[in-house]
PDB file of C-alpha atoms in Angstrom:
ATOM      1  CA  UNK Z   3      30.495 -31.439 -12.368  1.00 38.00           C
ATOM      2  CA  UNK Z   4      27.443 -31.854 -10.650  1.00 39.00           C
ATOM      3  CA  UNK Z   5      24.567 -28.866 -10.301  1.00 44.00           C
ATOM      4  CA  UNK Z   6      24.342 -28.209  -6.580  1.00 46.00           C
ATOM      5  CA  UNK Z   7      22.028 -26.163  -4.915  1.00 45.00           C
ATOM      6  CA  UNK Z   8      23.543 -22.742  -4.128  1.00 47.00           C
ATOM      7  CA  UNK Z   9      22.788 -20.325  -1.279  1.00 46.00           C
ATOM      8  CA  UNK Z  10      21.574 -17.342  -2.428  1.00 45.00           C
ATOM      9  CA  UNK Z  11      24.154 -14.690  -0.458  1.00 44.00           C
ATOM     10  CA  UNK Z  12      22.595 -11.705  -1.977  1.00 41.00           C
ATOM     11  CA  UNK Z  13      19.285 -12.383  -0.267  1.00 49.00           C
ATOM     12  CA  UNK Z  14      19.439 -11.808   3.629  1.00 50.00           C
ATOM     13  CA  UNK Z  15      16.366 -14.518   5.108  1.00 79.00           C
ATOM     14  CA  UNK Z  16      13.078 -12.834   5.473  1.00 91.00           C
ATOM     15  CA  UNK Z  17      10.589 -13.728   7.577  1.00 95.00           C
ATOM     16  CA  UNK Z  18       7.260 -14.509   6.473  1.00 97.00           C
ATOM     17  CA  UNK Z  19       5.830 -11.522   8.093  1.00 96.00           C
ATOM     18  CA  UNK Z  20       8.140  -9.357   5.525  1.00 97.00           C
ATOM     19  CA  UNK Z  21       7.151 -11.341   3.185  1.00 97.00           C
ATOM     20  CA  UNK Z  22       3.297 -10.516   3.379  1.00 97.00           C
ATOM     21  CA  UNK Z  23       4.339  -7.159   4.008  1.00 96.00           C
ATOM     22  CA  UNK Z  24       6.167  -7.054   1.086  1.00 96.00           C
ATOM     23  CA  UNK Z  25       3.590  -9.016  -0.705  1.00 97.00           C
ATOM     24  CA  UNK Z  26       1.189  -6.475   0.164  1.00 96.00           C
ATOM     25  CA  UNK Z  27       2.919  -3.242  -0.769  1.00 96.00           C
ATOM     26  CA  UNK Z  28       3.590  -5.053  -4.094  1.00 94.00           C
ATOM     27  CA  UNK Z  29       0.231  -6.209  -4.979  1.00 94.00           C
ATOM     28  CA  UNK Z  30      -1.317  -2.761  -2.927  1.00 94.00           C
ATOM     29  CA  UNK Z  31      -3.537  -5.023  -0.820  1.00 95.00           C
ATOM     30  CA  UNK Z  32      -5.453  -3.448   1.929  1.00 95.00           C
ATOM     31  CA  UNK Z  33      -4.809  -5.232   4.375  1.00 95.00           C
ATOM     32  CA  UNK Z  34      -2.115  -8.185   5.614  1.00 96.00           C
ATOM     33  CA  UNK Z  35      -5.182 -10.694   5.759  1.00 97.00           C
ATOM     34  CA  UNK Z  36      -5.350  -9.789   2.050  1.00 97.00           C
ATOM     35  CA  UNK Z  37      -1.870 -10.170   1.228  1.00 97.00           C
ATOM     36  CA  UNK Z  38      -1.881 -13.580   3.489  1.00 97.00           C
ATOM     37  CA  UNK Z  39      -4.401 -15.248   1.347  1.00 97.00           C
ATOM     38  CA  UNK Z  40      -2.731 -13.885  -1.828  1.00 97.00           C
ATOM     39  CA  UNK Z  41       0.099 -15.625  -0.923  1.00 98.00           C
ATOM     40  CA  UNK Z  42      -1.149 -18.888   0.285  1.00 98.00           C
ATOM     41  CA  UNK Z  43      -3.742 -19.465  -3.009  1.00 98.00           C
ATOM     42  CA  UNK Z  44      -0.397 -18.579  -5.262  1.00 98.00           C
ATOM     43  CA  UNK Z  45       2.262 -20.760  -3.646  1.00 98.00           C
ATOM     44  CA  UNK Z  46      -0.373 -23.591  -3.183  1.00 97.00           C
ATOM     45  CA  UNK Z  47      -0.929 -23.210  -6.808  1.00 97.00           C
ATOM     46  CA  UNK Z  48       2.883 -22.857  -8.142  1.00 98.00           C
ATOM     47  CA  UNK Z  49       3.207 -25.900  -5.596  1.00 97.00           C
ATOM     48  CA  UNK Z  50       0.754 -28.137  -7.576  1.00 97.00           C
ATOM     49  CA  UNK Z  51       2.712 -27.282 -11.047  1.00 97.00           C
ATOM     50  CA  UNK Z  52       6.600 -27.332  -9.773  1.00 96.00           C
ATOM     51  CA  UNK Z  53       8.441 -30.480  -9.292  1.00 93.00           C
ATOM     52  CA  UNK Z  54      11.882 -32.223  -8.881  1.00 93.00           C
ATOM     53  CA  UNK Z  55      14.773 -30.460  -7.314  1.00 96.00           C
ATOM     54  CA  UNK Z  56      13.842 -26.663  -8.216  1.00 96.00           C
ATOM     55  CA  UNK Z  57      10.894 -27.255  -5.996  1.00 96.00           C
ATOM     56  CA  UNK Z  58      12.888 -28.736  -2.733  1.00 96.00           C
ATOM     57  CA  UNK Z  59      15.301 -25.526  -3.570  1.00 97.00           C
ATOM     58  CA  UNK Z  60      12.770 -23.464  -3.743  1.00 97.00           C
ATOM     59  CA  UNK Z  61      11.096 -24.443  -0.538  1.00 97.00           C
ATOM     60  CA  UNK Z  62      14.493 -23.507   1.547  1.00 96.00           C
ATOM     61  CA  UNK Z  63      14.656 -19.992   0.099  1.00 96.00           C
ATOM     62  CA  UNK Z  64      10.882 -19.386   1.259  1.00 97.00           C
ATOM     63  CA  UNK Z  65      10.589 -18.469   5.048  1.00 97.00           C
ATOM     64  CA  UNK Z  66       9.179 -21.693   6.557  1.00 96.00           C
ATOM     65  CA  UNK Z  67       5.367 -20.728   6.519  1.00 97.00           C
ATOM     66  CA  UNK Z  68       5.601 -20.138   2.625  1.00 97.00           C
ATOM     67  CA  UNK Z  69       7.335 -23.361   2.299  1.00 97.00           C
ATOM     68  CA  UNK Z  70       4.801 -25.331   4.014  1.00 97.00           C
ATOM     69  CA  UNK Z  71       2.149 -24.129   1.555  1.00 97.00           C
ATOM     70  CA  UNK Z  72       4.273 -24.802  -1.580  1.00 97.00           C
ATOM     71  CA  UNK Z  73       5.417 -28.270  -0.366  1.00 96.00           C
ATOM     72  CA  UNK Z  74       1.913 -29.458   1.014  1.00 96.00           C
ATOM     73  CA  UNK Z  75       0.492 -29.621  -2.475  1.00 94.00           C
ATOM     74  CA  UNK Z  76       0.820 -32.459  -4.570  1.00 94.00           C
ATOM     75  CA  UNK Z  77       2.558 -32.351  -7.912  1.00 93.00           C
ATOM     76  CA  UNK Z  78      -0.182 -32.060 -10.848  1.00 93.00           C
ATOM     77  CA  UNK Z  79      -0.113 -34.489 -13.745  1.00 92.00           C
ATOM     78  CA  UNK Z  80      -0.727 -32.276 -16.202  1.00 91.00           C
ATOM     79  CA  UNK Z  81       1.422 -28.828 -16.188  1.00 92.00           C
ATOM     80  CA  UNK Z  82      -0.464 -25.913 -17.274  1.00 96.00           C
ATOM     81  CA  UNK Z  83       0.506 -23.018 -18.877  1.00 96.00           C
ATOM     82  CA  UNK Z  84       1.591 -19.429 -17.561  1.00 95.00           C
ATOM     83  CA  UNK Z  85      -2.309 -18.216 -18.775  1.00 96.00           C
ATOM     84  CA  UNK Z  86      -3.568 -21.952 -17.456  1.00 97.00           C
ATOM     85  CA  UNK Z  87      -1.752 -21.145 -14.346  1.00 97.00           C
ATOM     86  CA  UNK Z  88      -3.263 -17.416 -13.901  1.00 97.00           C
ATOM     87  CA  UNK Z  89      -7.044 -19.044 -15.137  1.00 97.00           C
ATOM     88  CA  UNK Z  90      -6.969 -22.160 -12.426  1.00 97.00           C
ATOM     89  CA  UNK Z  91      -5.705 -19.763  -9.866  1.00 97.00           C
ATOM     90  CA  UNK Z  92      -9.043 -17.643 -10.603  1.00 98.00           C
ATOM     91  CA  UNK Z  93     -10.960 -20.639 -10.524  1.00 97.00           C
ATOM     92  CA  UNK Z  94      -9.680 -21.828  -7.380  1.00 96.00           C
ATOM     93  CA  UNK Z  95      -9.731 -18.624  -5.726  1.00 96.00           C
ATOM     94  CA  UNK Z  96     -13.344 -17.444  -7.058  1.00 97.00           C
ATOM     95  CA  UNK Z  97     -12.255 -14.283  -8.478  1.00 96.00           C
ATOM     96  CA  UNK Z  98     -11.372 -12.991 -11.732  1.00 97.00           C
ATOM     97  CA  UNK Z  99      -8.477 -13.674 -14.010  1.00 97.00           C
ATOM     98  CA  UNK Z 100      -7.389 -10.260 -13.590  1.00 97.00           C
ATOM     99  CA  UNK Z 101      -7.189 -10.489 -10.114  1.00 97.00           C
ATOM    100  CA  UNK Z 102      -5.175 -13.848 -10.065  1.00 97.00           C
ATOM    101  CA  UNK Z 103      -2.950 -11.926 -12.076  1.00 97.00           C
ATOM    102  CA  UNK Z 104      -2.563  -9.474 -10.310  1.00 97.00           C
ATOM    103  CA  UNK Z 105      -1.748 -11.438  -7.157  1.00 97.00           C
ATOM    104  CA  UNK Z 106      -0.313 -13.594  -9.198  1.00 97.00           C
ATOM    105  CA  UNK Z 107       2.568 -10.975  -9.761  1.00 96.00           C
ATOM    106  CA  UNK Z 108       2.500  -9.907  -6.491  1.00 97.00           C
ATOM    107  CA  UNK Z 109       3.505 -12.733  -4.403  1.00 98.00           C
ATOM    108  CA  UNK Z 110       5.845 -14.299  -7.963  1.00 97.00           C
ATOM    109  CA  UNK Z 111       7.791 -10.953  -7.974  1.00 96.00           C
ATOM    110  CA  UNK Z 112       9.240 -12.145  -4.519  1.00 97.00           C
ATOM    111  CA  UNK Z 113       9.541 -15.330  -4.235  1.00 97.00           C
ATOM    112  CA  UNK Z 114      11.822 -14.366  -7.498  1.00 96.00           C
ATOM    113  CA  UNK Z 115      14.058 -12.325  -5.197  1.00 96.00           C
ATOM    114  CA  UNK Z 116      14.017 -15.089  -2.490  1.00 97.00           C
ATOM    115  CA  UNK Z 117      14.983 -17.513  -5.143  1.00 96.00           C
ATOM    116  CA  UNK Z 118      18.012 -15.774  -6.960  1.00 95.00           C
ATOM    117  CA  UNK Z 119      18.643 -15.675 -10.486  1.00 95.00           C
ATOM    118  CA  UNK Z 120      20.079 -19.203 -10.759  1.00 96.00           C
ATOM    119  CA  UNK Z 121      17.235 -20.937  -9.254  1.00 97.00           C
ATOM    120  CA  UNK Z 122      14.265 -18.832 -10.652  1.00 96.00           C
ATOM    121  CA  UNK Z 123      16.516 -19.601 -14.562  1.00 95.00           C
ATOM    122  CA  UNK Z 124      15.942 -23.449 -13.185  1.00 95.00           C
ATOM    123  CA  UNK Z 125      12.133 -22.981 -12.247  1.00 97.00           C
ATOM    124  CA  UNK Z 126      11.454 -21.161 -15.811  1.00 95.00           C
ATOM    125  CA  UNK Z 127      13.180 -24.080 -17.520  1.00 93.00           C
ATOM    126  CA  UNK Z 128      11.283 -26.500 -15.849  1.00 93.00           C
ATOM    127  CA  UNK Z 129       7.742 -24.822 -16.452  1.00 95.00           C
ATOM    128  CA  UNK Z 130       6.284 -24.324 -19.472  1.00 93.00           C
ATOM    129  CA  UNK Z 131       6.018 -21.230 -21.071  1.00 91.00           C
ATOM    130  CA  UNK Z 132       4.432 -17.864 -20.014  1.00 92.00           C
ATOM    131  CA  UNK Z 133       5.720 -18.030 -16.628  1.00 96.00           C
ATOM    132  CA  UNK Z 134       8.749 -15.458 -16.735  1.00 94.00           C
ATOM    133  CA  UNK Z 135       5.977 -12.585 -17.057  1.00 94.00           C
ATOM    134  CA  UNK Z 136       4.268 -13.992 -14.033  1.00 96.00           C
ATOM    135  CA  UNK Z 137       8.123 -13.945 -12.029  1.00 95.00           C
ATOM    136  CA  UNK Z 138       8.456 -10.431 -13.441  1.00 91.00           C
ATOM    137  CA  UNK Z 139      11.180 -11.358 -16.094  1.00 90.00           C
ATOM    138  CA  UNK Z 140      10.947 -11.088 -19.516  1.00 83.00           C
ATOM    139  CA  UNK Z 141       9.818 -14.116 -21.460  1.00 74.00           C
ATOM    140  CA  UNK Z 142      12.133 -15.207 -24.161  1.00 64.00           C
ATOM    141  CA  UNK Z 143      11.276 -17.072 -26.759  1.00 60.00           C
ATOM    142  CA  UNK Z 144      12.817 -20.704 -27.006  1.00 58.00           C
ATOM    143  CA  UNK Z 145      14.441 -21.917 -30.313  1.00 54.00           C
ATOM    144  CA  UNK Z 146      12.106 -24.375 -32.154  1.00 55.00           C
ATOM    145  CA  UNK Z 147      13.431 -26.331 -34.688  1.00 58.00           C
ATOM    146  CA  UNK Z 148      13.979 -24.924 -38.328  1.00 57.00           C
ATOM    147  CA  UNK Z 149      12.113 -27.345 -40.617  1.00 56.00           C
ATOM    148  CA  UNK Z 150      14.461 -28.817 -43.593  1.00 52.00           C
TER     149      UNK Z 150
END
């Protein structure tokens, strides 16, 4: 059986004015302008580290603004990490890692609820670690290999 992409009933479609409005309650910005660039620098970001189907996915869950941003960027070569992730984000944006995390959270806590818990499971898989925390999920650790 093949793994097709799922609706997510449980989610009514939000508009991307909820969305900075939810943004912004979550991440207490003052203002929406805040919460707008929060947003943007985060989903351009997750949009330069996610590929393959969980992206496209992704992308139709998002109102259509939101998708545009994630979709725009191109695919990175090299994945980074959750804390790689949160660092280039603070790079990028010019402010400090504990504000990237912050917003980082922020805007990652709802796209998780846009996404459902099938498709966010499919996103973690297909990042490397330290991302759950980011989505607002507990990170659990994957089995390595026992040595014989």
């Amino acid at each position: 059986m093949y793994d097709q992409p799922r609706a997510n009933p449980s989610q009514a479609a939000m508009t991307f004015d909820q969305m900075l409005e939810r943004v912004r309650y979550e991440g207490a910005h003052p203002t929406r302008e805040r919460a707008e660039e929060a947003v943007r620098a985060v989903l351009a970001a997750l949009g330069r580290q996610l590929t393959g189907e969980e992206r496209i996915d992704l992308a139709h869950c998002l109102p259509v603004e939101a998708a545009l941003t994630l979709t725009a960027q191109i695919p990175a070569i090299e994945q980074l990490t959750g804390w790689g992730f949160v660092k280039d984000l603070a790079e990028r944006t010019s402010t400090t890692p504990a504000v990237a995390r912050w917003d980082t959270g922020a805007v990652l806590s709802v796209v998780a609820r846009l996404a459902g818990p099938d498709l966010l499971a499919r996103i973690l898989r297909r990042l490397p670690g330290g991302y759950a925390l980011l989505f607002g999920q507990a990170e659990l650790r994957r089995p390595e290999p026992s040595a014989a």
